[in-house]
Amino acid sequence: MLIDLAHRIANGEVRAVDVIAEWQGRLETAHAATNCVAAWNPAALDQAAELDQQRAADGPVGPLHGVPITIKDWIDVAGMPCTGGEAAHRDRVPARDATVAARLRAAGAVVLAKTAVQVDSELFGVVRHPLAPERSPGGSSSGEGAAVGAGGSPIGVGSDSGGSIRVPAAWCGLAGLKPSAGRVSTVGHFPHAGERLDGRTQIGPIAWSVRDLAAVLPIIAGPDGLDAGLAPVPLGDPSAVSIRGLRVGWALDAAVETNGSIVDAGHRAVDTLIASGAEPAGEILQHFDEAMTVTLGYWQRRAGRLSGWDVDANFGAWDRYRFRMLRAHADVDVVVMPATTDPAPLHREMTVEDYRYTLPASLTGAPAVVLPMGSAGGLPVAVQVTAARWDDDIALAAAIAIEDGRS
């Protein structure tokens, strides 16, 4: 969807202003059904008209010329509210774009709206699932999952600490990417996120296809001279990755407590990769319980509930987990595992169990792609594909192969 739309605008088949007007209507319909919008961009049509003038004079300004996008409330967009999801900050309006927002707009994208966070908050209220309003879309990038899933946005930008992009993507039947830690700047994320404060939080896209994720990542990735946690590691091209010979492992046998349809989806994904020439590497333990213990300790530390010694112990446990995972993954290229324990539940607050399968990649900094793999009881089920840190291109290439091979 995103790639085709960008091509049509760039080729002059449609005007940016007409595209933005159409998608504003789509997003209004999606918002009426899901309550996904936190704030509208009143200048969207004017910005689209300017892009049409620029195209007529000099050609497209970038690869996303005139493409509508939505951005999570927690990411600064100049002139639009960014509240951190808290009523105390309802009047906060940043004067500068976050690095990610600036790069997307420089590429020609037009921000339709900022989207709501959390599944139920004092500021935004309840955000509803795009396919089943009595169910949860997942959080904290709930508005992005709902907006894109309901057809109100071709691409959304969220943030993911423990699974806040991946769970909404999984529950809403979308593709979602948590990039490698240090790949995409978090400057302009509110509440503040940084390598020393919280090395887990990453900004990434939610879309209708993995190829759309792959198209957006090069635009938002790379050092900005402001985020000291970014590394100048080149980003590979997923289209240059050969599936043949890739060593694929899985973490499915250790997830037997998960809904059987989700485990079956994982096995189908593995079979698809093997049929494409990948080599099976067997079960790769993710030590999900250990990841949860480390994460619970981290949450206690952030809440100020740990002594100095306990803080030190939590950092030590985190390092030991990362070492264990590096050793376990030394002989594999990608690992397939569940994204969630079950399809979208009836509306309720999020629990730590909702993030059980997304926590490992958050703690290791590995790239992780979620994509839909069928349904159960009319609700989407999804798989998650991870790779070694910095191998975002390999994770995306494997996910694209799975997406192309779905029956």
Short mmCIF file of C-alpha atoms in Angstrom, two decimals:
data_model
loop_
_atom_site.label_atom_id
_atom_site.label_comp_id
_atom_site.label_asym_id
_atom_site.label_seq_id
_atom_site.Cartn_x
_atom_site.Cartn_y
_atom_site.Cartn_z
CA MET A 1 0.00 0.00 0.00
CA LEU A 2 2.60 2.59 1.08
CA ILE A 3 5.02 1.87 -1.77
CA ASP A 4 2.27 1.91 -4.41
CA LEU A 5 0.80 5.13 -3.04
CA ALA A 6 4.19 6.85 -3.07
CA HIS A 7 4.78 5.80 -6.67
CA ARG A 8 1.39 7.05 -7.82
CA ILE A 9 1.97 10.48 -6.27
CA ALA A 10 5.54 10.72 -7.55
CA ASN A 11 4.41 9.78 -11.08
CA GLY A 12 1.71 12.45 -11.06
CA GLU A 13 -1.19 10.00 -11.22
CA VAL A 14 -2.76 11.65 -8.18
CA ARG A 15 -2.19 14.95 -6.39
CA ALA A 16 -0.90 15.00 -2.84
CA VAL A 17 -3.75 17.26 -1.75
CA ASP A 18 -6.33 14.77 -3.03
CA VAL A 19 -4.55 11.88 -1.34
CA ILE A 20 -4.43 13.72 1.98
CA ALA A 21 -8.10 14.72 1.74
CA GLU A 22 -9.07 11.11 1.06
CA TRP A 23 -7.02 9.75 3.95
CA GLN A 24 -8.31 12.40 6.31
CA GLY A 25 -11.77 11.01 5.64
CA ARG A 26 -10.54 7.46 6.16
CA LEU A 27 -8.93 8.41 9.45
CA GLU A 28 -12.06 10.21 10.62
CA THR A 29 -14.02 6.99 10.00
CA ALA A 30 -11.35 4.94 11.78
CA HIS A 31 -11.35 7.33 14.73
CA ALA A 32 -15.14 7.16 15.05
CA ALA A 33 -14.85 3.38 15.36
CA THR A 34 -11.70 3.11 17.51
CA ASN A 35 -10.97 6.46 19.21
CA CYS A 36 -7.44 6.29 17.80
CA VAL A 37 -6.65 9.99 17.26
CA ALA A 38 -5.04 12.13 19.94
CA ALA A 39 -4.70 15.34 17.91
CA TRP A 40 -5.34 16.33 14.28
CA ASN A 41 -2.95 18.27 12.08
CA PRO A 42 -5.00 21.27 10.90
CA ALA A 43 -2.32 22.22 8.36
CA ALA A 44 -2.24 18.84 6.58
CA LEU A 45 -4.08 20.00 3.44
CA ASP A 46 -2.01 23.19 3.18
CA GLN A 47 1.18 21.14 3.51
CA ALA A 48 -0.02 18.79 0.78
CA ALA A 49 -0.81 21.73 -1.53
CA GLU A 50 2.73 23.04 -1.00
CA LEU A 51 4.10 19.62 -1.92
CA ASP A 52 2.07 19.65 -5.14
CA GLN A 53 3.58 23.04 -6.01
CA GLN A 54 7.08 21.75 -5.26
CA ARG A 55 6.52 18.68 -7.42
CA ALA A 56 5.34 20.82 -10.32
CA ALA A 57 8.42 23.01 -10.02
CA ASP A 58 11.23 20.61 -9.12
CA GLY A 59 9.81 17.08 -8.84
CA PRO A 60 9.13 15.00 -5.72
CA VAL A 61 10.92 16.17 -2.59
CA GLY A 62 11.62 12.62 -1.41
CA PRO A 63 10.52 8.98 -1.40
CA LEU A 64 7.40 9.71 0.68
CA HIS A 65 6.27 12.79 -1.25
CA GLY A 66 2.65 13.45 -0.26
CA VAL A 67 2.23 10.18 1.64
CA PRO A 68 -0.02 10.45 4.73
CA ILE A 69 1.32 9.14 8.03
CA THR A 70 0.26 9.06 11.66
CA ILE A 71 2.63 9.40 14.62
CA LYS A 72 2.26 8.26 18.21
CA ASP A 73 1.50 10.96 20.78
CA TRP A 74 4.83 10.31 22.53
CA ILE A 75 6.89 11.48 19.52
CA ASP A 76 7.31 15.23 19.03
CA VAL A 77 5.83 16.87 15.93
CA ALA A 78 6.37 20.61 15.86
CA GLY A 79 3.18 22.57 16.49
CA MET A 80 1.15 19.54 17.59
CA PRO A 81 0.47 18.35 21.15
CA CYS A 82 2.81 15.75 22.61
CA THR A 83 1.53 14.90 26.06
CA GLY A 84 3.31 11.73 27.03
CA GLY A 85 -0.21 10.42 27.53
CA GLU A 86 -0.65 12.39 30.74
CA ALA A 87 -3.31 14.99 31.47
CA ALA A 88 -0.70 17.10 33.29
CA HIS A 89 1.02 17.67 29.94
CA ARG A 90 -2.08 18.19 27.80
CA ASP A 91 -0.88 21.71 26.85
CA ARG A 92 2.65 20.68 25.86
CA VAL A 93 3.26 21.67 22.22
CA PRO A 94 6.88 21.19 21.09
CA ALA A 95 8.49 23.71 18.76
CA ARG A 96 10.76 21.13 17.11
CA ASP A 97 10.21 17.79 15.44
CA ALA A 98 11.66 14.62 16.87
CA THR A 99 14.46 13.37 14.63
CA VAL A 100 12.19 10.67 13.20
CA ALA A 101 9.38 13.13 12.45
CA ALA A 102 11.82 15.57 10.84
CA ARG A 103 13.23 12.86 8.59
CA LEU A 104 9.81 11.64 7.52
CA ARG A 105 8.64 15.16 6.72
CA ALA A 106 11.88 15.89 4.85
CA ALA A 107 11.10 12.79 2.77
CA GLY A 108 7.75 14.37 1.86
CA ALA A 109 5.39 12.68 4.30
CA VAL A 110 2.38 14.59 5.65
CA VAL A 111 1.35 13.98 9.25
CA LEU A 112 -2.42 13.46 9.40
CA ALA A 113 -2.63 13.18 13.18
CA LYS A 114 -1.01 12.15 16.41
CA THR A 115 -2.42 8.92 17.83
CA ALA A 116 -3.59 7.92 21.28
CA VAL A 117 -1.49 5.87 23.68
CA GLN A 118 -2.37 3.10 26.14
CA VAL A 119 -5.51 1.03 25.86
CA ASP A 120 -7.35 3.24 28.36
CA SER A 121 -6.08 6.52 29.74
CA GLU A 122 -7.39 9.55 31.59
CA LEU A 123 -6.41 11.77 28.67
CA PHE A 124 -7.58 9.77 25.65
CA GLY A 125 -10.04 7.23 27.04
CA VAL A 126 -10.53 3.73 25.67
CA VAL A 127 -8.91 2.84 22.33
CA ARG A 128 -10.85 0.08 20.57
CA HIS A 129 -9.68 -2.79 18.38
CA PRO A 130 -10.18 -2.06 14.65
CA LEU A 131 -11.85 -5.41 13.93
CA ALA A 132 -13.64 -6.12 17.20
CA PRO A 133 -14.50 -3.03 19.28
CA GLU A 134 -15.01 -5.06 22.45
CA ARG A 135 -11.35 -6.15 22.29
CA SER A 136 -8.02 -4.50 23.02
CA PRO A 137 -5.74 -3.22 20.24
CA GLY A 138 -2.72 -3.61 22.52
CA GLY A 139 -0.45 -0.91 23.87
CA SER A 140 1.19 1.37 24.32
CA SER A 141 1.10 2.26 20.60
CA SER A 142 -2.61 1.49 20.72
CA GLY A 143 -3.73 4.36 18.52
CA GLU A 144 -1.29 3.39 15.79
CA GLY A 145 -2.48 -0.21 15.77
CA ALA A 146 -6.09 0.97 15.63
CA ALA A 147 -5.55 3.71 13.03
CA VAL A 148 -3.58 1.56 10.59
CA GLY A 149 -5.64 -1.56 11.29
CA ALA A 150 -8.90 0.27 10.63
CA GLY A 151 -7.63 1.60 7.29
CA GLY A 152 -7.18 5.15 8.50
CA SER A 153 -3.45 5.41 7.83
CA PRO A 154 -1.11 3.60 5.43
CA ILE A 155 1.81 3.83 7.86
CA GLY A 156 2.17 4.67 11.52
CA VAL A 157 5.15 5.45 13.73
CA GLY A 158 5.19 4.13 17.28
CA SER A 159 7.67 3.30 20.00
CA ASP A 160 8.47 -0.03 21.60
CA SER A 161 10.10 -0.69 24.97
CA GLY A 162 8.91 -4.18 25.78
CA GLY A 163 6.59 -4.82 22.84
CA SER A 164 4.56 -1.63 22.41
CA ILE A 165 4.78 -1.74 18.61
CA ARG A 166 4.82 -5.49 18.23
CA VAL A 167 1.82 -6.38 20.41
CA PRO A 168 -0.55 -3.88 18.72
CA ALA A 169 0.70 -5.07 15.33
CA ALA A 170 0.09 -8.70 16.30
CA TRP A 171 -3.36 -8.13 17.76
CA CYS A 172 -4.51 -5.83 14.93
CA GLY A 173 -3.26 -8.03 12.08
CA LEU A 174 -0.44 -5.72 10.95
CA ALA A 175 3.30 -5.74 10.38
CA GLY A 176 5.44 -4.01 12.98
CA LEU A 177 9.17 -3.43 13.46
CA LYS A 178 11.27 -2.78 16.52
CA PRO A 179 14.63 -1.83 14.99
CA SER A 180 17.97 -2.74 16.51
CA ALA A 181 18.80 -0.69 19.58
CA GLY A 182 20.91 2.23 18.42
CA ARG A 183 19.58 2.17 14.86
CA VAL A 184 16.92 4.95 15.06
CA SER A 185 17.19 8.16 17.08
CA THR A 186 14.91 8.56 20.08
CA VAL A 187 15.56 12.32 20.32
CA GLY A 188 12.17 13.96 20.67
CA HIS A 189 10.51 11.01 22.36
CA PHE A 190 8.43 12.18 25.34
CA PRO A 191 8.76 10.78 27.95
CA HIS A 192 12.50 10.91 27.40
CA ALA A 193 14.16 7.74 26.19
CA GLY A 194 17.89 7.21 25.83
CA GLU A 195 20.59 4.57 25.93
CA ARG A 196 21.53 5.17 29.58
CA LEU A 197 18.02 5.81 30.85
CA ASP A 198 16.29 2.98 28.98
CA GLY A 199 18.19 1.12 26.29
CA ARG A 200 15.05 -0.83 25.40
CA THR A 201 12.92 1.93 23.90
CA GLN A 202 13.07 2.13 20.09
CA ILE A 203 11.00 4.03 17.52
CA GLY A 204 9.70 2.09 14.53
CA PRO A 205 6.90 1.69 11.99
CA ILE A 206 3.59 -0.17 11.87
CA ALA A 207 2.19 -0.89 8.41
CA TRP A 208 0.07 -3.20 6.28
CA SER A 209 3.05 -5.13 4.93
CA VAL A 210 6.64 -5.95 5.84
CA ARG A 211 7.82 -4.37 2.59
CA ASP A 212 6.33 -1.08 3.77
CA LEU A 213 8.33 -1.39 7.00
CA ALA A 214 11.47 -1.99 4.95
CA ALA A 215 10.76 1.10 2.84
CA VAL A 216 10.48 3.38 5.87
CA LEU A 217 13.43 2.13 7.94
CA PRO A 218 16.19 3.67 5.75
CA ILE A 219 14.44 7.05 5.99
CA ILE A 220 14.37 7.15 9.78
CA ALA A 221 17.59 5.24 10.57
CA GLY A 222 21.10 6.51 11.23
CA PRO A 223 23.01 8.90 13.50
CA ASP A 224 21.66 12.42 13.92
CA GLY A 225 24.49 13.98 15.94
CA LEU A 226 22.15 14.33 18.91
CA ASP A 227 21.45 10.81 20.19
CA ALA A 228 24.66 9.55 21.76
CA GLY A 229 23.30 6.02 21.78
CA LEU A 230 23.25 5.71 17.99
CA ALA A 231 26.01 3.78 16.22
CA PRO A 232 27.17 4.41 12.63
CA VAL A 233 26.47 0.82 11.57
CA PRO A 234 25.47 0.57 7.90
CA LEU A 235 21.91 -0.57 7.22
CA GLY A 236 21.73 -3.48 4.80
CA ASP A 237 19.13 -3.86 2.06
CA PRO A 238 16.64 -6.70 2.66
CA SER A 239 16.30 -7.23 -1.10
CA ALA A 240 20.00 -8.16 -1.21
CA VAL A 241 19.58 -10.91 1.40
CA SER A 242 19.30 -14.47 0.09
CA ILE A 243 17.02 -16.75 2.09
CA ARG A 244 18.86 -19.76 0.72
CA GLY A 245 21.38 -20.89 3.30
CA LEU A 246 20.05 -18.71 6.11
CA ARG A 247 20.10 -20.65 9.37
CA VAL A 248 16.62 -20.48 10.90
CA GLY A 249 15.92 -21.46 14.49
CA TRP A 250 12.70 -21.35 16.41
CA ALA A 251 11.41 -20.88 19.94
CA LEU A 252 8.10 -22.69 19.64
CA ASP A 253 8.56 -25.95 21.54
CA ALA A 254 9.38 -23.86 24.63
CA ALA A 255 6.17 -21.90 24.17
CA VAL A 256 3.70 -24.75 24.52
CA GLU A 257 1.60 -22.75 26.97
CA THR A 258 0.81 -20.38 24.10
CA ASN A 259 -2.43 -20.64 22.13
CA GLY A 260 -2.01 -23.62 19.80
CA SER A 261 -3.00 -21.66 16.70
CA ILE A 262 -0.14 -19.24 17.33
CA VAL A 263 2.39 -22.06 17.73
CA ASP A 264 1.03 -23.62 14.52
CA ALA A 265 1.49 -20.28 12.78
CA GLY A 266 5.10 -20.26 13.92
CA HIS A 267 5.73 -23.72 12.50
CA ARG A 268 4.16 -22.66 9.18
CA ALA A 269 6.47 -19.65 9.09
CA VAL A 270 9.51 -21.86 9.70
CA ASP A 271 8.35 -24.30 7.02
CA THR A 272 7.99 -21.40 4.57
CA LEU A 273 11.58 -20.30 5.16
CA ILE A 274 12.89 -23.84 4.81
CA ALA A 275 10.93 -24.28 1.57
CA SER A 276 12.67 -21.11 0.36
CA GLY A 277 16.08 -22.63 1.01
CA ALA A 278 16.79 -21.75 4.63
CA GLU A 279 18.52 -24.36 6.76
CA PRO A 280 16.80 -25.58 9.96
CA ALA A 281 18.83 -24.94 13.12
CA GLY A 282 16.39 -26.33 15.70
CA GLU A 283 14.96 -24.98 18.92
CA ILE A 284 16.74 -21.89 20.27
CA LEU A 285 15.79 -21.26 23.89
CA GLN A 286 14.83 -17.67 24.66
CA HIS A 287 14.62 -18.10 28.45
CA PHE A 288 11.33 -16.22 28.53
CA ASP A 289 10.92 -16.50 32.31
CA GLU A 290 14.37 -15.03 32.89
CA ALA A 291 13.59 -12.16 30.51
CA MET A 292 10.42 -11.45 32.46
CA THR A 293 12.29 -11.46 35.78
CA VAL A 294 14.88 -9.00 34.46
CA THR A 295 12.14 -6.78 33.06
CA LEU A 296 10.13 -6.76 36.29
CA GLY A 297 13.30 -5.72 38.11
CA TYR A 298 13.86 -2.98 35.56
CA TRP A 299 10.31 -1.68 36.10
CA GLN A 300 10.89 -1.64 39.85
CA ARG A 301 14.14 0.27 39.30
CA ARG A 302 12.44 2.88 37.13
CA ALA A 303 9.76 3.27 39.79
CA GLY A 304 12.43 3.99 42.42
CA ARG A 305 11.54 0.92 44.46
CA LEU A 306 14.98 -0.73 44.52
CA SER A 307 17.95 -0.11 46.79
CA GLY A 308 21.31 0.74 45.27
CA TRP A 309 22.42 -2.88 45.68
CA ASP A 310 19.26 -4.15 44.03
CA VAL A 311 19.73 -1.75 41.12
CA ASP A 312 23.25 -3.12 40.66
CA ALA A 313 21.89 -6.67 40.79
CA ASN A 314 19.30 -5.85 38.11
CA PHE A 315 21.96 -4.49 35.75
CA GLY A 316 24.03 -7.61 36.39
CA ALA A 317 21.09 -9.91 35.64
CA TRP A 318 20.43 -7.99 32.42
CA ASP A 319 24.06 -8.39 31.31
CA ARG A 320 24.02 -12.11 32.10
CA TYR A 321 20.85 -12.54 30.07
CA ARG A 322 22.37 -10.73 27.09
CA PHE A 323 25.48 -12.90 27.28
CA ARG A 324 23.39 -16.07 27.44
CA MET A 325 21.36 -14.98 24.41
CA LEU A 326 24.41 -14.03 22.34
CA ARG A 327 25.88 -17.46 22.97
CA ALA A 328 22.58 -19.20 22.15
CA HIS A 329 22.20 -17.32 18.86
CA ALA A 330 25.81 -17.63 17.68
CA ASP A 331 25.01 -20.27 15.05
CA VAL A 332 21.68 -18.98 13.72
CA ASP A 333 20.66 -16.05 11.51
CA VAL A 334 16.98 -15.69 12.42
CA VAL A 335 14.67 -17.09 15.08
CA VAL A 336 10.89 -17.49 14.69
CA MET A 337 8.71 -17.34 17.79
CA PRO A 338 5.25 -16.23 18.89
CA ALA A 339 4.51 -12.53 19.12
CA THR A 340 1.85 -12.89 21.83
CA THR A 341 0.40 -15.67 23.95
CA ASP A 342 -3.10 -15.26 22.48
CA PRO A 343 -5.07 -13.17 19.97
CA ALA A 344 -6.50 -9.85 21.12
CA PRO A 345 -8.35 -10.23 24.45
CA LEU A 346 -11.55 -8.59 25.54
CA HIS A 347 -10.76 -5.04 26.57
CA ARG A 348 -8.64 -4.82 29.73
CA GLU A 349 -5.41 -3.27 30.98
CA MET A 350 -2.16 -4.70 29.63
CA THR A 351 -0.27 -7.22 31.78
CA VAL A 352 3.34 -8.38 31.74
CA GLU A 353 2.21 -11.69 30.24
CA ASP A 354 1.09 -9.83 27.13
CA TYR A 355 4.76 -9.04 26.47
CA ARG A 356 6.21 -12.44 27.36
CA TYR A 357 7.49 -13.16 23.85
CA THR A 358 8.53 -9.63 22.95
CA LEU A 359 10.77 -9.06 26.00
CA PRO A 360 13.88 -10.98 24.83
CA ALA A 361 14.55 -8.72 21.82
CA SER A 362 13.93 -5.67 23.98
CA LEU A 363 16.63 -6.76 26.44
CA THR A 364 19.18 -7.80 23.80
CA GLY A 365 18.62 -4.90 21.39
CA ALA A 366 17.88 -7.31 18.54
CA PRO A 367 15.66 -6.26 15.62
CA ALA A 368 12.24 -7.91 15.70
CA VAL A 369 9.54 -8.03 13.04
CA VAL A 370 5.95 -9.08 13.71
CA LEU A 371 3.64 -10.07 10.88
CA PRO A 372 0.19 -11.67 10.66
CA MET A 373 0.01 -15.38 9.96
CA GLY A 374 -3.64 -16.29 9.69
CA SER A 375 -6.42 -16.08 12.24
CA ALA A 376 -8.09 -17.92 15.08
CA GLY A 377 -11.74 -17.39 15.90
CA GLY A 378 -11.84 -14.48 13.48
CA LEU A 379 -8.95 -12.67 15.18
CA PRO A 380 -5.44 -12.22 13.75
CA VAL A 381 -2.56 -14.36 14.96
CA ALA A 382 1.04 -13.37 14.35
CA VAL A 383 4.61 -14.56 14.39
CA GLN A 384 7.77 -12.73 15.37
CA VAL A 385 11.10 -12.91 13.52
CA THR A 386 14.30 -11.79 15.24
CA ALA A 387 17.91 -11.58 14.09
CA ALA A 388 21.24 -10.52 15.57
CA ARG A 389 21.58 -6.88 16.56
CA TRP A 390 22.28 -4.71 13.47
CA ASP A 391 20.92 -7.42 11.15
CA ASP A 392 17.65 -5.55 10.57
CA ASP A 393 17.92 -6.36 6.87
CA ILE A 394 18.04 -10.10 7.57
CA ALA A 395 15.06 -10.00 9.93
CA LEU A 396 13.08 -8.02 7.36
CA ALA A 397 14.12 -10.28 4.47
CA ALA A 398 13.03 -13.40 6.37
CA ALA A 399 9.72 -11.74 7.30
CA ILE A 400 9.13 -10.74 3.66
CA ALA A 401 9.76 -14.33 2.57
CA ILE A 402 7.21 -15.54 5.13
CA GLU A 403 4.75 -12.87 4.02
CA ASP A 404 5.16 -13.83 0.36
CA GLY A 405 4.74 -17.51 1.19
CA ARG A 406 1.51 -17.20 3.18
CA SER A 407 -1.32 -19.24 1.76
#
